[in-house]
mmCIF file of C-alpha atoms and ligand atoms in Angstrom:
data_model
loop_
_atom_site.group_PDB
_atom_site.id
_atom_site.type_symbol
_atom_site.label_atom_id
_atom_site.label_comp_id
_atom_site.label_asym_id
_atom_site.label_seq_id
_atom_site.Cartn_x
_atom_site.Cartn_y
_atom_site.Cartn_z
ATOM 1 C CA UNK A 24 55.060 0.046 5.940
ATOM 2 C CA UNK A 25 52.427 -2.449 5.681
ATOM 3 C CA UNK A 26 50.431 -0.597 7.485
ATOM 4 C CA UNK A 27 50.952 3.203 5.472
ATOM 5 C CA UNK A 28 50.122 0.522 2.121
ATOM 6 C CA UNK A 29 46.541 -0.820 3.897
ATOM 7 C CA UNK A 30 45.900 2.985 4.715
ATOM 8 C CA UNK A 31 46.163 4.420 0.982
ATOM 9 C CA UNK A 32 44.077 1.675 -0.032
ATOM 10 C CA UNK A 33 41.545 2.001 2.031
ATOM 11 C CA UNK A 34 41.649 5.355 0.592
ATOM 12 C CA UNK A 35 41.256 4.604 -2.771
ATOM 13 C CA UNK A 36 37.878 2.549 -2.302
ATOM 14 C CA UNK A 37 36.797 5.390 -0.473
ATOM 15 C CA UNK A 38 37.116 7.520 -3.160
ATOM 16 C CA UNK A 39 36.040 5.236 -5.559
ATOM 17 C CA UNK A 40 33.088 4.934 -3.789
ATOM 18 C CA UNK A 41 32.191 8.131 -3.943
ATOM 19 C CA UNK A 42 32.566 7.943 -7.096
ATOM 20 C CA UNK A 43 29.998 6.047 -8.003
ATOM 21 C CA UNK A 44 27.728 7.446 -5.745
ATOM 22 C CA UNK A 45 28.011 10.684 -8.087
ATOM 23 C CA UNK A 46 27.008 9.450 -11.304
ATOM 24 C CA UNK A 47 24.846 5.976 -10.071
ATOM 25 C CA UNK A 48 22.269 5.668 -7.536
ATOM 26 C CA UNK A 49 19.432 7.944 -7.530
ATOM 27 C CA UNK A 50 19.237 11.014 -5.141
ATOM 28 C CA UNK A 51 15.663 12.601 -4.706
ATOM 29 C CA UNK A 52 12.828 11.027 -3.038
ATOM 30 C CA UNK A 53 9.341 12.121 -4.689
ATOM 31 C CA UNK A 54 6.532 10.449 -3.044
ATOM 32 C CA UNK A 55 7.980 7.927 -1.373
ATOM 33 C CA UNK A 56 10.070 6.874 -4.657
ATOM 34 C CA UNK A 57 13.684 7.434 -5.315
ATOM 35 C CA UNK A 58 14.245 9.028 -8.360
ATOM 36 C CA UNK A 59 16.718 10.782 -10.715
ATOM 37 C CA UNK A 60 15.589 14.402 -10.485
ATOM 38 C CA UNK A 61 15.303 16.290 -13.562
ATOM 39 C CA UNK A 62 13.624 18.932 -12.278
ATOM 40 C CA UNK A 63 9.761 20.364 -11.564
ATOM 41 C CA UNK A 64 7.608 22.009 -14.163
ATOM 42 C CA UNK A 65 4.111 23.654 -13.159
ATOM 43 C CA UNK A 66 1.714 22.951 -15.785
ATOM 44 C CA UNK A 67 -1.487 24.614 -14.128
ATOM 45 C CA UNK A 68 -3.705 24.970 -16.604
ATOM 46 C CA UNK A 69 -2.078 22.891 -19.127
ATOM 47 C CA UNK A 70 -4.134 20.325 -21.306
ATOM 48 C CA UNK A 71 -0.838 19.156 -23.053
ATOM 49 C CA UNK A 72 2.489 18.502 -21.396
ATOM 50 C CA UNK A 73 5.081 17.263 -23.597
ATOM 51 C CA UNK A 74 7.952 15.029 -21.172
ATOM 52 C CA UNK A 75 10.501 13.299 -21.967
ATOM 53 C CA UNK A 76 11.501 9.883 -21.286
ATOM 54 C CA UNK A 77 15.365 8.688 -21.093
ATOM 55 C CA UNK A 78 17.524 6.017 -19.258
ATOM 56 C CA UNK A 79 16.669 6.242 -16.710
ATOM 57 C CA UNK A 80 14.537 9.475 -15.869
ATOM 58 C CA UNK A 81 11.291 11.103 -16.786
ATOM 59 C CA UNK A 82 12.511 15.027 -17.344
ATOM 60 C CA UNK A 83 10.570 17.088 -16.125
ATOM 61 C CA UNK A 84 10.254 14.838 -13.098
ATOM 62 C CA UNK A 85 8.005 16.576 -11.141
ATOM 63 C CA UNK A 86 4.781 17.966 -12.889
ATOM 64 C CA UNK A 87 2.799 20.478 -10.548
ATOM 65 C CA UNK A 88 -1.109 20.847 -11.475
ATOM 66 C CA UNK A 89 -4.588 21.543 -10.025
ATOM 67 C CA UNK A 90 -6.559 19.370 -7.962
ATOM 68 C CA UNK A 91 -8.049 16.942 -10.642
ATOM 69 C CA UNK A 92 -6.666 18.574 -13.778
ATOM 70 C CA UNK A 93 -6.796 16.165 -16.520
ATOM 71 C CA UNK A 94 -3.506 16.507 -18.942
ATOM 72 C CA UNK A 95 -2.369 14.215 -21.892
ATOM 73 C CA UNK A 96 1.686 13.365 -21.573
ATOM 74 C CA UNK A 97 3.165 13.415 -25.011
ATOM 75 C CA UNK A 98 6.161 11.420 -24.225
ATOM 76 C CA UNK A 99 9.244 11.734 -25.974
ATOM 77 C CA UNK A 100 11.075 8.732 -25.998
ATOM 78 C CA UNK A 101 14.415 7.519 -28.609
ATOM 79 C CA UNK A 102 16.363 5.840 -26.468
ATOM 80 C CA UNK A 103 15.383 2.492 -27.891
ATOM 81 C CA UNK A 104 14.952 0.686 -25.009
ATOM 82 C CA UNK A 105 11.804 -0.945 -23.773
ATOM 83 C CA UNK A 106 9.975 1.517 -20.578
ATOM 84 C CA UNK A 107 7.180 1.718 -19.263
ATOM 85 C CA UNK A 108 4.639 4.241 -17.705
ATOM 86 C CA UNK A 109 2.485 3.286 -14.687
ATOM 87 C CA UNK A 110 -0.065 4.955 -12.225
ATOM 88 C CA UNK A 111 -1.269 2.309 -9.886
ATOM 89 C CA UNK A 112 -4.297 3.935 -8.225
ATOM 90 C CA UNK A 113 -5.330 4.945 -12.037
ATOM 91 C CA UNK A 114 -4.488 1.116 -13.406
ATOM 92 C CA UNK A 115 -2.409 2.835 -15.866
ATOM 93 C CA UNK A 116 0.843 0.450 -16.930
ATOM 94 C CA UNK A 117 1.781 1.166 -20.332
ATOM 95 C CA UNK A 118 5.080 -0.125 -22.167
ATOM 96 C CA UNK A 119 6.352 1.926 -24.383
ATOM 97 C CA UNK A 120 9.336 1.721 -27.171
ATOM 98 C CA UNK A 121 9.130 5.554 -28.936
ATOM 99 C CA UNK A 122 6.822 8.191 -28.340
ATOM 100 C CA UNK A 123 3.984 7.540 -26.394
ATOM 101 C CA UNK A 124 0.542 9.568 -25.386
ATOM 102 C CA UNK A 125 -0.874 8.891 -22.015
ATOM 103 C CA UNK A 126 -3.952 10.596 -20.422
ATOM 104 C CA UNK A 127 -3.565 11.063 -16.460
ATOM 105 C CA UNK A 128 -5.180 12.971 -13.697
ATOM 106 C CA UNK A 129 -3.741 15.060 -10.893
ATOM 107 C CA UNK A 130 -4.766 14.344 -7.669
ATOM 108 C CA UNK A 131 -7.398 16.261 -5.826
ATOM 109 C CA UNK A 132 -4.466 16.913 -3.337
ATOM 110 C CA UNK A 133 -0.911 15.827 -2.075
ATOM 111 C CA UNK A 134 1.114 14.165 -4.469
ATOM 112 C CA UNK A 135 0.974 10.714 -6.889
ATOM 113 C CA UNK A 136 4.036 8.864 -8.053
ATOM 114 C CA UNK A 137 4.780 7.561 -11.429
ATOM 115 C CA UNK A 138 7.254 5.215 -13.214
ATOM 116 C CA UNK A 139 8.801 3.422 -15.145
ATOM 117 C CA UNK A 140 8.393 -0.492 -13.487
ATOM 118 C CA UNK A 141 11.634 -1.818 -15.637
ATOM 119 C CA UNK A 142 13.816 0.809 -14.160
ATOM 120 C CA UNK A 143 11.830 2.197 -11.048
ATOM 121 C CA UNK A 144 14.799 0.898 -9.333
ATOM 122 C CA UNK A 145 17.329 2.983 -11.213
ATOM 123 C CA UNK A 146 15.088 5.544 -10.267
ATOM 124 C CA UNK A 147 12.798 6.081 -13.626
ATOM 125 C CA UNK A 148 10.057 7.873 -12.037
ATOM 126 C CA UNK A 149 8.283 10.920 -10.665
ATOM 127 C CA UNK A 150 5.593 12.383 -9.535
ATOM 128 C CA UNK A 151 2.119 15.277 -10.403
ATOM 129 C CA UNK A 152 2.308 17.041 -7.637
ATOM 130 C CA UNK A 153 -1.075 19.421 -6.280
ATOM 131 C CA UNK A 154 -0.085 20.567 -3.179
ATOM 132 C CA UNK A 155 2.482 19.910 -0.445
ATOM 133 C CA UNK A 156 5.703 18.947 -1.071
ATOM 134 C CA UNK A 157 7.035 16.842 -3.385
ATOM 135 C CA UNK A 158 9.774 15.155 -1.429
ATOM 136 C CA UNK A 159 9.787 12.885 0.721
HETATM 137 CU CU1 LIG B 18 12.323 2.583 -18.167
#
């Protein structure tokens, strides 16, 4: 009886841990980050690429360009909450509360992460991607 009691509630946490593996961790890797995916979005040939900024995601995620294309992000952010936008090998690292306008360059190949360093961990990032794939 004991036992059958043990079994079902092993169960449960099982279950409940899937749970929260559905609506909490993030899933996709884009360059080497993990990320909440909210999709890609080629921009070739764009000078302007409006993207929007929530907790905790930049949507679209993944921004595919040409080799050195130079774009302004016209961020979209109301969620209120303090982010942030950085590109390390470009010594970008803007904060940001609201809308923001950032100037960035695509690489001249492969693929360059972004995010957000308050919430890279819950996966506020992403990446401009030139060629390759963007996982992984
Ligand atoms: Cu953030």
């Amino acid at each position: 009886m004991l036992r059958g009691r043990t079994l079902i509630l092993m169960v449960l946490i099982g279950l409940a841990a899937v749970a929260c593996g559905g609506s909490g961790g993030p899933k996709t890797t884009v360059a080497g980050l993990k990320v909440n995916s909210h999709g890609t979005k080629d921009v070739s040939g764009a000078s302007t690429i409006p993207l929007e900024a929530d907790s905790y995601y930049f949507s679209p995620t993944v921004l595919k360009g040409t080799p050195g294309q130079q774009v302004t992000l016209n961020i979209k952010d109301d969620t209120g909450v303090q982010h942030n936008f950085t590109i390390e090998s470009q010594q970008i690292n803007k904060d940001f509360s609201g809308d923001v306008t950032i100037n960035v360059t695509f690489p001249q190949s492969g693929v360059l992460s972004f995010y957000c360093k308050y919430h890279k961990t819950k996966g506020m990032g992403g990446a401009l991607l030139v060629s390759g794939n963007a996982s992984g």
